[in-house]
Amino acid sequence: MTKMTVKLQDLIDSLFLQQFQDNFALSVGVASVIEDNQGNTVTCPSCFSKLCKEIIRASPLGLKRCLDADIYGATEAVRTGRPTIYSCHAGLIDFAAPILLNGQVIGTIFGGQLLTKEPAKEHCHKIAQEIGVQADNYMAAIQEIPIVAKEKVQAAASVLFSVANTLSKYAYQSLMLKKSNREIVLSYNRLENIFNTMSDGVLMIDDQGIVQQLNVIAEEIFDRPGCELIHKSITELMGSNTPFIENVYKRQTAYNDFEIFIDANVGRLHCLSSGRPIVDDEGMLSGGVIILRPIKKVRSLINRLSGAQATFRFSDIIGQCPAIKKTVHLASQAAAGMASILIEGESGTGKEVFAQAIHNQSSRRAGPFVAVNCGAIPRELMISELFGYIEGAFTGAKRGGRPGKFEFASGGTIFLDEIGDTPLELQVALLRVIQERNITRMGDNKVIPVDLRIICATNKNLAQEVQQGNFRQDLYYRLNVISLKIPPLRERQEDIPLIFKYMLTTMGREWGKIFTKIDPRVMPILQKYHWPGNVRELQNAVERIISVADEDTIFPEHLPDHIVNYQSFAIHQSNSPGILCERERIKQNLNEKERLQILDYLLKANGNISHAAKQMGMARSTMYRKMRQYDISY
């Protein structure tokens, strides 16, 4: 840190110094002046004699000798720590007292122009001759200089020294005050910068509940300029039930992350609010601070950290066949709008890839992309998972409640996969969300607005499900505004080599393997296989190939056996209808046996699906899937 240069003029008021000096000179009867450590006069000379002012100092040589004498006097005073009494070159008695700051001279008080005896005529003539002035004039002026006893000179010098010490203390206090003020200003500027650069809204409230200060983000939250918010009551802005009143004003305790709703100009705003009391040095409440964080920002951060972001784009969809190019073109056009989209296709065809690509090309690309597998969520948890819940909504509810997927997706897109597996009772609530664009948490009555686009996907024939009464017709039409049908991989045989080579290159690079050749027999085998698992199955096959291949060439033996042997197996089946029927009969028997087994375990568990699944050694989601497959209701 550079050393700060301190001047006497900056620490002591010049008017005060002048008044002190004039009063001192008049009361003691001696001339005086105050200079800084550079020799510059800080005050105008007081009671200077005609001899010094008009004769000696009027001469260049005389002025130089006077300044040299002053420097000597000031130096001696610092060295000895006492007032210095000395004779100037003209034979006059002067004295000096330094003004110190932390041991360093920042100024000097000079006094004197006295005589303690009659001046010697010869000495006076000599000085007059040296400095080039008339001897008679010099003698006449020196006769006017008062002659005082040495004791009085010593007393005057001591008084001057005490005054210099007082000024030194005053200068030190002034310096400390300036430093304190500077630190206060710096601290205020730092706090002001923090206050105005915070990403949350901040309001400073006085002890009467009136807003005294707020930052730019708070203005944005309320969608009102600061001049309309300053001096407003906090109850007027946030309501009488705000946690700030209950916690900070009544209990003088802090609170964190309370969910509140603010009626702003842009509508009802959902925020997290935190508050802290501000007390004075006696512990008395003098106000408080409120921090407002829009829930939209919180969800955006959670989604970003939890990976609720879309990564795929249309450029990631590999394919040149007319069917897939047509689907990509339609999806790209649909991305620009806000209508709901229904994506239909078999499992593994890439329905979520299309959903993410649509989101990333839409105006909502900066918002969250939340994917929900409706077929993997247990029926009794689906409402709370999608809509959220408040504390105490049901046994085991998390303290403080929890937002649902719809809230997390607000401002972006929600992707409802396997929408055909949604229970009928939830379909009604989903229809209401689409129509009204707001939700209510489980166990609550507060309406929360949500701004989202819905993209659904299914591997079922929803039109047929509607006819069978398994899916609501009104919901089907609401979701099926734009319909995308993704062709299965078996209908895209010309795309199989493209996708295979792309996966082999990208996944091989991740695994640290590079393949330069593909045996000519490989591609026909891949194109003749029926790919029931579609692109996902092809991806699994590529992973298997990369794992077992130890050369830079892919051969048929690196492919899974069921793919290599598929053609001969299909021919054998077509030539053996009896075997095919027998296989189908065995499959049906096994399915019936499993259905009866599930019913038996459910009966033993008194309908507790989780307990029954645990007893059977399967996941609860698998149990639900099996129950849907065998049309078991419990």
XYZ file of C-alpha atoms in Angstrom:
634
model
C 0.000 0.000 0.000
C 1.433 3.416 -0.946
C 2.170 5.812 1.855
C -0.395 8.588 2.126
C 1.002 12.169 1.887
C -0.435 14.315 4.685
C -0.393 18.095 4.674
C -0.951 20.360 7.645
C -3.498 22.347 5.650
C -5.598 19.168 5.227
C -5.734 18.399 8.952
C -6.221 21.783 10.630
C -8.494 24.525 9.403
C -6.433 27.416 8.033
C -8.786 30.007 9.514
C -8.375 28.434 12.946
C -4.576 28.486 12.579
C -4.603 32.133 11.544
C -6.825 33.156 14.457
C -4.677 31.230 16.917
C -1.479 32.745 15.560
C -2.799 36.305 15.581
C -4.074 35.962 19.171
C -0.795 34.396 20.307
C 1.277 37.165 18.717
C -0.865 39.905 20.241
C -0.960 38.361 23.725
C 2.739 37.543 23.943
C 3.927 40.514 21.939
C 6.082 38.600 19.490
C 5.957 38.007 15.777
C 4.854 34.546 14.616
C 4.106 32.490 11.465
C 3.251 28.856 10.726
C 4.937 26.961 7.894
C 4.453 23.440 6.534
C 7.215 20.850 6.233
C 8.102 22.178 2.766
C 8.739 25.686 4.037
C 5.561 27.112 2.604
C 3.657 29.565 4.765
C 0.356 28.212 5.976
C -0.662 31.483 7.654
C 0.009 35.135 7.079
C 2.757 36.535 9.372
C 1.496 38.169 12.555
C 3.174 41.235 14.194
C 6.215 40.969 11.927
C 8.589 43.849 12.576
C 9.492 46.433 9.969
C 13.099 45.281 10.244
C 12.343 41.711 9.195
C 9.508 42.348 6.749
C 10.644 45.467 4.890
C 14.428 45.424 5.221
C 15.983 41.986 5.867
C 13.525 39.767 4.002
C 13.260 42.298 1.174
C 16.877 41.425 0.361
C 17.428 38.096 -1.496
C 20.443 37.269 0.637
C 18.662 38.352 3.797
C 15.641 36.184 2.945
C 17.882 33.182 2.295
C 19.668 33.618 5.644
C 16.315 33.885 7.439
C 15.068 30.646 5.854
C 18.306 28.848 6.725
C 17.956 29.997 10.326
C 14.357 28.746 10.404
C 15.425 25.333 9.118
C 18.096 25.141 11.800
C 15.615 26.053 14.523
C 13.017 23.525 13.373
C 15.630 20.759 13.056
C 16.990 21.388 16.515
C 13.508 21.399 18.031
C 12.779 17.973 16.523
C 16.181 16.609 17.590
C 16.001 17.787 21.171
C 12.259 17.457 21.729
C 12.233 20.937 23.278
C 11.542 24.419 21.952
C 14.617 25.824 20.232
C 15.776 29.357 20.988
C 18.354 30.667 18.568
C 19.824 33.868 17.174
C 19.179 34.680 13.569
C 21.871 36.091 11.310
C 20.671 39.596 12.137
C 21.209 39.071 15.821
C 17.529 38.790 16.726
C 16.241 36.088 19.098
C 13.811 33.576 17.482
C 12.278 30.308 18.638
C 10.648 27.343 16.875
C 8.240 24.570 17.894
C 7.492 21.655 15.523
C 4.005 20.277 14.789
C 4.357 16.502 14.602
C 2.225 13.668 13.245
C 3.291 10.153 14.178
C 6.823 11.402 14.807
C 7.106 13.266 11.505
C 7.212 17.044 11.112
C 4.236 18.383 9.168
C 4.713 22.030 10.157
C 6.483 24.474 12.476
C 5.381 27.463 14.537
C 7.981 30.248 14.407
C 8.041 33.157 16.868
C 10.465 35.784 18.021
C 12.045 38.925 16.477
C 13.131 39.970 19.978
C 16.277 41.300 21.584
C 17.668 40.474 25.023
C 20.192 43.361 24.955
C 21.061 46.508 23.046
C 22.249 45.711 19.532
C 25.920 46.300 18.694
C 26.226 49.148 16.189
C 29.249 47.693 14.415
C 27.517 44.305 13.965
C 24.389 45.978 12.590
C 26.411 48.002 10.048
C 28.202 44.840 8.952
C 24.932 42.946 8.352
C 23.424 45.916 6.496
C 26.476 46.054 4.250
C 26.362 42.258 3.586
C 22.722 42.170 2.578
C 22.933 45.462 0.646
C 20.708 47.843 2.606
C 21.174 51.340 4.062
C 22.837 51.124 7.461
C 20.862 54.061 8.819
C 17.577 52.483 7.839
C 18.714 49.187 9.354
C 19.653 50.863 12.661
C 16.420 52.821 12.808
C 14.361 49.659 12.332
C 16.270 47.563 14.862
C 15.776 50.266 17.503
C 12.036 49.474 17.362
C 12.602 45.794 18.317
C 11.557 45.197 21.984
C 14.213 44.150 24.479
C 12.987 41.459 26.899
C 14.558 39.323 29.604
C 15.850 35.897 28.694
C 13.388 34.341 31.152
C 10.451 35.830 29.229
C 11.872 34.530 25.947
C 12.120 31.091 27.486
C 8.560 31.288 28.790
C 7.180 32.397 25.417
C 9.039 29.562 23.690
C 7.621 27.047 26.183
C 4.071 28.289 25.612
C 4.616 28.045 21.868
C 5.926 24.515 22.260
C 2.856 23.475 24.309
C 0.578 24.933 21.666
C 2.498 23.032 18.959
C 1.992 19.811 20.902
C -1.727 20.547 21.151
C -1.884 21.147 17.414
C -0.019 17.846 16.896
C -2.675 15.976 18.868
C -5.403 17.831 16.995
C -3.770 16.903 13.686
C -3.574 13.244 14.735
C -7.239 13.186 15.739
C -8.156 14.888 12.501
C -6.146 12.304 10.536
C -7.828 9.439 12.382
C -11.210 11.008 11.738
C -10.397 11.373 8.055
C -9.287 7.742 7.917
C -12.457 6.632 9.701
C -14.589 8.704 7.351
C -12.711 7.282 4.388
C -13.256 3.733 5.658
C -16.928 4.501 6.243
C -17.263 5.850 2.705
C -15.444 2.823 1.293
C -17.614 0.465 3.328
C -20.734 2.287 2.212
C -19.638 2.145 -1.427
C -18.879 -1.558 -1.115
C -22.260 -2.244 0.466
C -23.944 -0.047 -2.135
C -22.274 -2.027 -4.915
C -23.259 -5.329 -3.316
C -26.768 -4.002 -2.757
C -27.188 -3.016 -6.398
C -25.440 -6.023 -7.961
C -27.316 -8.704 -6.028
C -29.380 -10.987 -8.226
C -32.183 -10.945 -5.633
C -34.516 -8.101 -4.747
C -33.599 -6.277 -1.505
C -35.770 -3.884 0.504
C -34.594 -1.919 3.567
C -37.449 -1.322 6.031
C -37.478 1.101 8.977
C -38.943 0.457 12.429
C -42.366 1.643 11.226
C -42.498 -0.905 8.398
C -41.844 1.703 5.690
C -39.586 1.007 2.707
C -36.540 3.290 2.864
C -34.320 1.792 0.187
C -34.484 -0.910 -2.490
C -32.332 -2.162 -5.334
C -32.962 -2.432 -9.076
C -33.975 -6.102 -8.887
C -36.724 -5.249 -6.391
C -38.040 -2.674 -8.857
C -38.056 -5.359 -11.564
C -39.891 -7.818 -9.292
C -42.657 -5.317 -8.504
C -42.481 -3.959 -12.059
C -42.614 -0.453 -10.643
C -40.033 2.347 -10.427
C -38.352 2.947 -7.095
C -40.057 6.308 -6.622
C -43.401 4.490 -6.403
C -42.088 2.017 -3.811
C -40.041 4.227 -1.479
C -41.986 5.310 1.615
C -44.638 2.650 1.001
C -45.767 0.402 3.849
C -44.568 -3.202 3.595
C -48.108 -4.393 4.267
C -49.311 -2.329 1.331
C -46.757 -3.983 -0.968
C -46.770 -7.558 0.351
C -49.918 -7.903 2.436
C -50.545 -8.096 6.161
C -49.736 -11.811 6.334
C -46.156 -11.411 5.186
C -43.723 -13.433 7.358
C -41.699 -10.234 7.818
C -44.335 -8.788 10.143
C -44.751 -11.986 12.157
C -41.072 -12.913 12.503
C -39.009 -9.736 12.281
C -41.354 -7.180 13.878
C -43.147 -9.286 16.438
C -40.455 -11.802 17.420
C -37.326 -10.022 16.150
C -36.093 -13.245 14.576
C -34.859 -14.000 11.084
C -36.697 -16.229 8.628
C -35.536 -17.991 5.469
C -37.139 -18.987 2.166
C -40.823 -18.471 2.924
C -43.022 -18.865 -0.131
C -45.103 -15.743 -0.732
C -47.216 -14.314 -3.544
C -46.876 -10.669 -4.573
C -49.453 -8.804 -6.621
C -47.155 -7.010 -9.072
C -48.067 -5.073 -12.210
C -47.213 -8.141 -14.295
C -49.605 -10.313 -12.284
C -49.292 -12.528 -9.249
C -45.635 -13.275 -8.634
C -44.409 -16.342 -6.749
C -41.302 -15.607 -4.636
C -39.125 -16.947 -1.855
C -38.751 -14.366 0.904
C -36.083 -14.112 3.611
C -35.867 -11.443 6.306
C -33.481 -10.202 8.989
C -34.040 -7.725 11.833
C -31.697 -4.736 12.229
C -30.995 -3.648 15.815
C -29.093 -0.663 17.203
C -26.236 -0.662 19.740
C -28.751 -1.065 22.560
C -30.451 -4.062 20.982
C -33.560 -2.119 19.980
C -35.236 -2.964 16.675
C -34.567 -0.216 14.147
C -35.882 -1.945 11.038
C -35.127 -4.927 8.862
C -34.094 -6.179 5.457
C -36.189 -8.304 3.088
C -34.711 -10.427 0.311
C -37.007 -11.520 -2.510
C -36.049 -14.284 -4.930
C -38.487 -15.041 -7.766
C -39.306 -18.743 -7.743
C -38.697 -18.754 -11.488
C -34.991 -18.077 -10.882
C -34.830 -20.768 -8.203
C -36.383 -23.342 -10.505
C -34.081 -22.352 -13.332
C -31.054 -22.900 -11.089
C -32.396 -26.229 -9.802
C -33.140 -27.399 -13.324
C -29.681 -26.415 -14.494
C -27.968 -28.196 -11.609
C -30.208 -31.273 -11.826
C -29.744 -31.601 -15.574
C -33.288 -30.566 -16.531
C -31.979 -29.150 -19.782
C -32.436 -30.206 -23.369
C -29.208 -31.285 -25.086
C -30.363 -32.652 -28.456
C -31.023 -30.572 -31.557
C -32.391 -31.380 -34.984
C -28.824 -31.598 -36.258
C -28.334 -34.593 -33.931
C -31.069 -36.582 -35.698
C -29.318 -38.820 -38.228
C -31.296 -39.921 -41.258
C -31.920 -39.319 -44.955
C -34.992 -41.449 -45.642
C -38.075 -39.485 -46.774
C -40.139 -40.496 -43.725
C -37.666 -39.168 -41.133
C -36.920 -36.014 -43.183
C -40.629 -35.257 -43.353
C -41.008 -35.740 -39.590
C -38.005 -33.498 -38.861
C -39.379 -30.790 -41.153
C -42.800 -30.854 -39.485
C -41.239 -30.845 -36.005
C -39.029 -27.899 -36.953
C -42.074 -25.934 -38.089
C -44.000 -26.850 -34.924
C -41.118 -25.636 -32.721
C -41.857 -22.018 -33.613
C -45.377 -22.124 -32.148
C -46.859 -22.708 -28.711
C -49.317 -25.516 -29.520
C -49.202 -28.846 -27.700
C -47.440 -31.639 -29.574
C -48.125 -35.373 -29.487
C -45.208 -37.577 -30.565
C -46.155 -41.165 -31.451
C -43.721 -43.939 -32.062
C -42.467 -47.291 -30.839
C -40.140 -47.561 -27.867
C -36.589 -46.589 -28.733
C -37.394 -44.519 -31.813
C -36.139 -41.288 -30.218
C -39.293 -39.522 -29.083
C -37.484 -37.593 -26.364
C -34.742 -36.613 -28.826
C -37.429 -34.968 -30.970
C -38.955 -33.289 -27.897
C -35.593 -31.837 -26.867
C -34.872 -30.671 -30.413
C -38.243 -28.898 -30.555
C -37.544 -27.190 -27.231
C -34.058 -26.062 -28.329
C -35.432 -24.508 -31.517
C -38.336 -22.784 -29.781
C -38.484 -19.382 -28.112
C -38.356 -21.238 -24.777
C -34.870 -22.611 -25.342
C -33.475 -20.604 -22.429
C -36.055 -22.135 -20.057
C -36.087 -25.566 -18.412
C -36.859 -28.836 -20.146
C -38.444 -31.220 -17.641
C -39.035 -34.823 -18.701
C -41.555 -36.992 -16.834
C -42.106 -40.704 -17.514
C -45.779 -41.154 -16.675
C -45.427 -44.931 -16.876
C -42.681 -45.096 -14.239
C -44.421 -43.073 -11.492
C -46.674 -45.029 -9.112
C -50.323 -44.082 -9.426
C -50.651 -42.764 -5.859
C -47.566 -40.536 -6.259
C -48.323 -39.069 -9.649
C -50.459 -36.156 -8.409
C -47.856 -35.010 -5.877
C -45.044 -35.544 -8.375
C -46.636 -33.362 -11.042
C -48.468 -30.787 -8.941
C -46.361 -30.733 -5.765
C -47.681 -30.594 -2.216
C -47.590 -28.497 0.928
C -46.367 -29.500 4.364
C -48.802 -31.880 6.045
C -50.656 -32.711 2.822
C -50.257 -36.423 3.549
C -48.372 -38.762 5.855
C -44.675 -38.566 5.063
C -44.926 -35.233 3.249
C -41.620 -33.393 3.251
C -41.353 -30.512 5.695
C -41.998 -27.237 3.941
C -43.685 -28.980 1.024
C -42.298 -29.466 -2.429
C -42.956 -27.955 -5.878
C -44.134 -30.273 -8.633
C -42.802 -30.884 -12.120
C -45.214 -28.354 -13.607
C -43.736 -25.613 -11.444
C -40.173 -26.636 -12.283
C -41.039 -26.535 -15.997
C -42.604 -23.071 -15.833
C -40.982 -20.810 -18.384
C -39.966 -23.803 -20.494
C -41.234 -27.146 -21.715
C -42.564 -30.229 -19.939
C -42.234 -33.547 -21.748
C -44.783 -36.147 -20.634
C -43.506 -39.486 -21.889
C -45.805 -42.543 -21.969
C -48.817 -40.248 -21.622
C -51.068 -43.198 -22.492
C -50.310 -44.725 -19.082
C -51.733 -41.726 -17.197
C -54.600 -42.699 -14.832
C -58.023 -41.318 -15.737
C -58.294 -39.292 -12.521
C -55.055 -37.488 -13.364
C -56.162 -36.849 -16.929
C -58.865 -34.494 -15.619
C -56.297 -32.460 -13.673
C -53.950 -32.414 -16.668
C -56.744 -31.087 -18.876
C -57.335 -28.252 -16.397
C -53.649 -27.304 -16.472
C -53.719 -27.088 -20.276
C -56.857 -24.954 -20.264
C -56.178 -22.613 -17.336
C -52.364 -22.537 -17.208
C -52.260 -22.695 -13.432
C -51.943 -25.406 -10.803
C -52.769 -25.962 -7.152
C -50.467 -27.960 -4.931
C -51.792 -31.029 -3.189
C -53.383 -30.010 0.116
C -53.371 -26.296 -0.746
C -55.868 -23.813 -2.147
C -53.443 -21.264 -3.579
C -53.453 -20.990 -7.350
C -49.969 -20.890 -8.890
C -49.680 -19.684 -12.491
C -47.437 -21.783 -14.753
C -46.132 -20.793 -18.157
C -45.183 -23.941 -20.017
C -45.489 -25.817 -23.266
C -46.586 -29.448 -23.181
C -45.056 -32.096 -25.407
C -46.360 -35.635 -24.973
C -45.167 -38.971 -26.298
C -46.651 -42.446 -26.399
C -45.979 -45.836 -27.919
C -49.692 -46.621 -27.790
C -52.459 -45.844 -30.269
C -54.161 -43.065 -28.307
C -57.107 -42.893 -30.698
C -57.763 -46.552 -29.975
C -57.295 -45.951 -26.254
C -59.979 -43.243 -26.469
C -62.383 -45.657 -28.119
C -61.727 -48.241 -25.411
C -62.393 -45.664 -22.681
C -58.833 -45.677 -21.346
C -58.054 -42.105 -22.365
C -60.233 -38.991 -22.251
C -61.316 -37.754 -25.640
C -61.180 -34.056 -24.674
C -57.631 -34.436 -23.374
C -56.621 -36.317 -26.511
C -57.747 -33.441 -28.715
C -56.027 -30.915 -26.461
C -52.723 -32.789 -26.699
C -52.983 -33.786 -30.337
C -52.878 -30.279 -31.798
C -49.746 -31.206 -33.744
C -49.070 -34.905 -34.300
C -45.625 -36.307 -35.088
C -45.217 -39.953 -36.034
C -41.669 -41.269 -35.831
C -41.071 -44.226 -38.160
C -39.529 -47.354 -36.631
C -35.953 -48.243 -37.570
C -37.040 -51.258 -39.662
C -38.745 -48.803 -42.033
C -35.551 -46.753 -42.329
C -33.167 -49.365 -43.676
C -31.195 -46.807 -45.725
C -30.515 -44.858 -42.492
C -29.079 -47.828 -40.576
C -25.543 -47.507 -42.070
C -25.518 -43.744 -41.311
C -26.651 -44.187 -37.722
C -24.355 -47.172 -37.170
C -21.256 -45.358 -38.435
C -22.126 -42.216 -36.454
C -22.558 -44.162 -33.199
C -19.430 -46.214 -33.859
C -17.367 -43.058 -34.327
C -18.752 -40.994 -31.417
C -18.984 -43.827 -28.886
C -15.656 -45.293 -29.997
C -14.011 -41.926 -29.389
C -15.458 -41.857 -25.869
C -14.119 -45.352 -25.204
C -10.729 -44.561 -26.714
C -11.190 -46.850 -29.733
C -10.978 -45.959 -33.418
C -12.408 -48.222 -36.126
C -11.238 -47.632 -39.686
C -12.952 -50.509 -41.531
C -16.285 -52.308 -41.538
C -16.490 -55.766 -43.120
C -18.858 -55.703 -46.162
C -20.965 -58.489 -44.610
C -21.888 -56.361 -41.560
C -24.260 -53.807 -43.112
C -26.566 -56.351 -44.868
C -26.950 -58.193 -41.560
C -27.885 -54.965 -39.760
C -30.336 -53.907 -42.470
C -32.144 -57.271 -42.529
C -32.669 -57.347 -38.771
C -36.131 -56.163 -37.666
C -34.915 -53.975 -34.709
C -37.825 -54.296 -32.270
C -35.973 -51.948 -29.906
C -35.325 -49.457 -32.732
C -32.496 -46.912 -32.370
C -32.030 -47.703 -28.674
C -31.388 -51.363 -29.522
C -28.943 -50.325 -32.240
C -27.108 -48.194 -29.680
C -26.851 -51.168 -27.329
C -25.523 -53.302 -30.190
C -22.844 -50.692 -30.950
C -21.791 -50.648 -27.289
C -21.444 -54.406 -27.384
C -19.381 -54.242 -30.601
C -17.010 -51.631 -29.149
C -16.582 -53.745 -26.013
C -15.646 -56.999 -27.784
C -13.785 -55.711 -30.861
C -10.033 -55.663 -30.306
C -9.047 -54.608 -33.833
C -9.757 -51.592 -36.015
C -12.133 -53.596 -38.238
C -15.720 -54.625 -37.440
C -16.599 -58.194 -38.440
C -19.940 -60.081 -38.257
C -18.697 -62.099 -35.281
C -18.610 -58.871 -33.269
C -22.395 -58.499 -33.657
C -24.805 -59.999 -31.110
C -25.815 -63.578 -32.009
C -29.543 -62.838 -32.219
C -28.873 -60.223 -34.896
C -26.526 -62.425 -36.921
C -28.877 -65.449 -36.715
C -32.086 -63.474 -37.209
C -32.559 -64.295 -40.894
C -32.197 -68.055 -40.515
C -34.410 -67.978 -37.402
C -37.112 -66.057 -39.326
C -36.971 -68.572 -42.211
C -37.205 -71.466 -39.765
C -40.234 -69.890 -38.113
C -41.962 -69.289 -41.422
C -41.394 -72.949 -42.389
C -42.582 -74.221 -38.960
C -46.044 -72.792 -38.202
C -46.610 -75.506 -35.612
C -43.543 -74.453 -33.683
C -44.668 -70.811 -33.883
C -48.087 -71.679 -32.468
C -46.494 -73.736 -29.740
C -44.230 -70.851 -28.777
C -47.207 -68.506 -28.632
C -49.134 -70.958 -26.474
C -46.196 -71.323 -24.067
C -45.888 -67.547 -23.875
C -49.559 -67.149 -23.047
C -49.336 -69.811 -20.345
C -46.350 -68.093 -18.768
C -48.143 -64.750 -18.843
C -51.215 -66.230 -17.206
C -49.074 -67.913 -14.587
C -47.339 -64.594 -13.803
C -50.680 -62.758 -13.643
C -52.053 -65.262 -11.133
C -48.856 -65.033 -9.110
C -49.135 -61.209 -8.919
C -52.757 -61.453 -7.826
C -51.791 -63.959 -5.152
C -49.051 -61.711 -3.713
C -51.330 -58.680 -3.784
C -53.968 -60.632 -1.898
C -51.433 -61.695 0.732
C -50.204 -58.086 1.043
C -53.761 -56.769 1.500
C -53.385 -54.690 -1.646
C -50.083 -53.064 -0.607
C -48.372 -52.856 -3.994
C -44.956 -51.872 -2.625
C -44.960 -54.804 -0.185
C -46.109 -57.240 -2.857
C -43.380 -56.071 -5.255
C -40.753 -56.495 -2.547
C -41.938 -60.041 -1.822
C -41.742 -60.899 -5.521
C -38.244 -59.419 -5.796
C -39.107 -56.800 -8.386
C -39.085 -53.011 -8.488
C -42.312 -51.217 -7.718
C -42.301 -49.579 -11.174
C -42.022 -53.059 -12.714
C -44.953 -54.214 -10.623
C -47.073 -51.325 -11.917
C -46.069 -52.088 -15.493
C -46.994 -55.755 -15.056
C -50.322 -54.779 -13.501
C -51.123 -52.603 -16.491
C -50.016 -55.346 -18.864
C -52.344 -57.902 -17.265
C -55.126 -55.358 -16.604
C -54.931 -55.795 -12.809
C -56.583 -53.047 -10.759
C -55.900 -52.603 -7.039
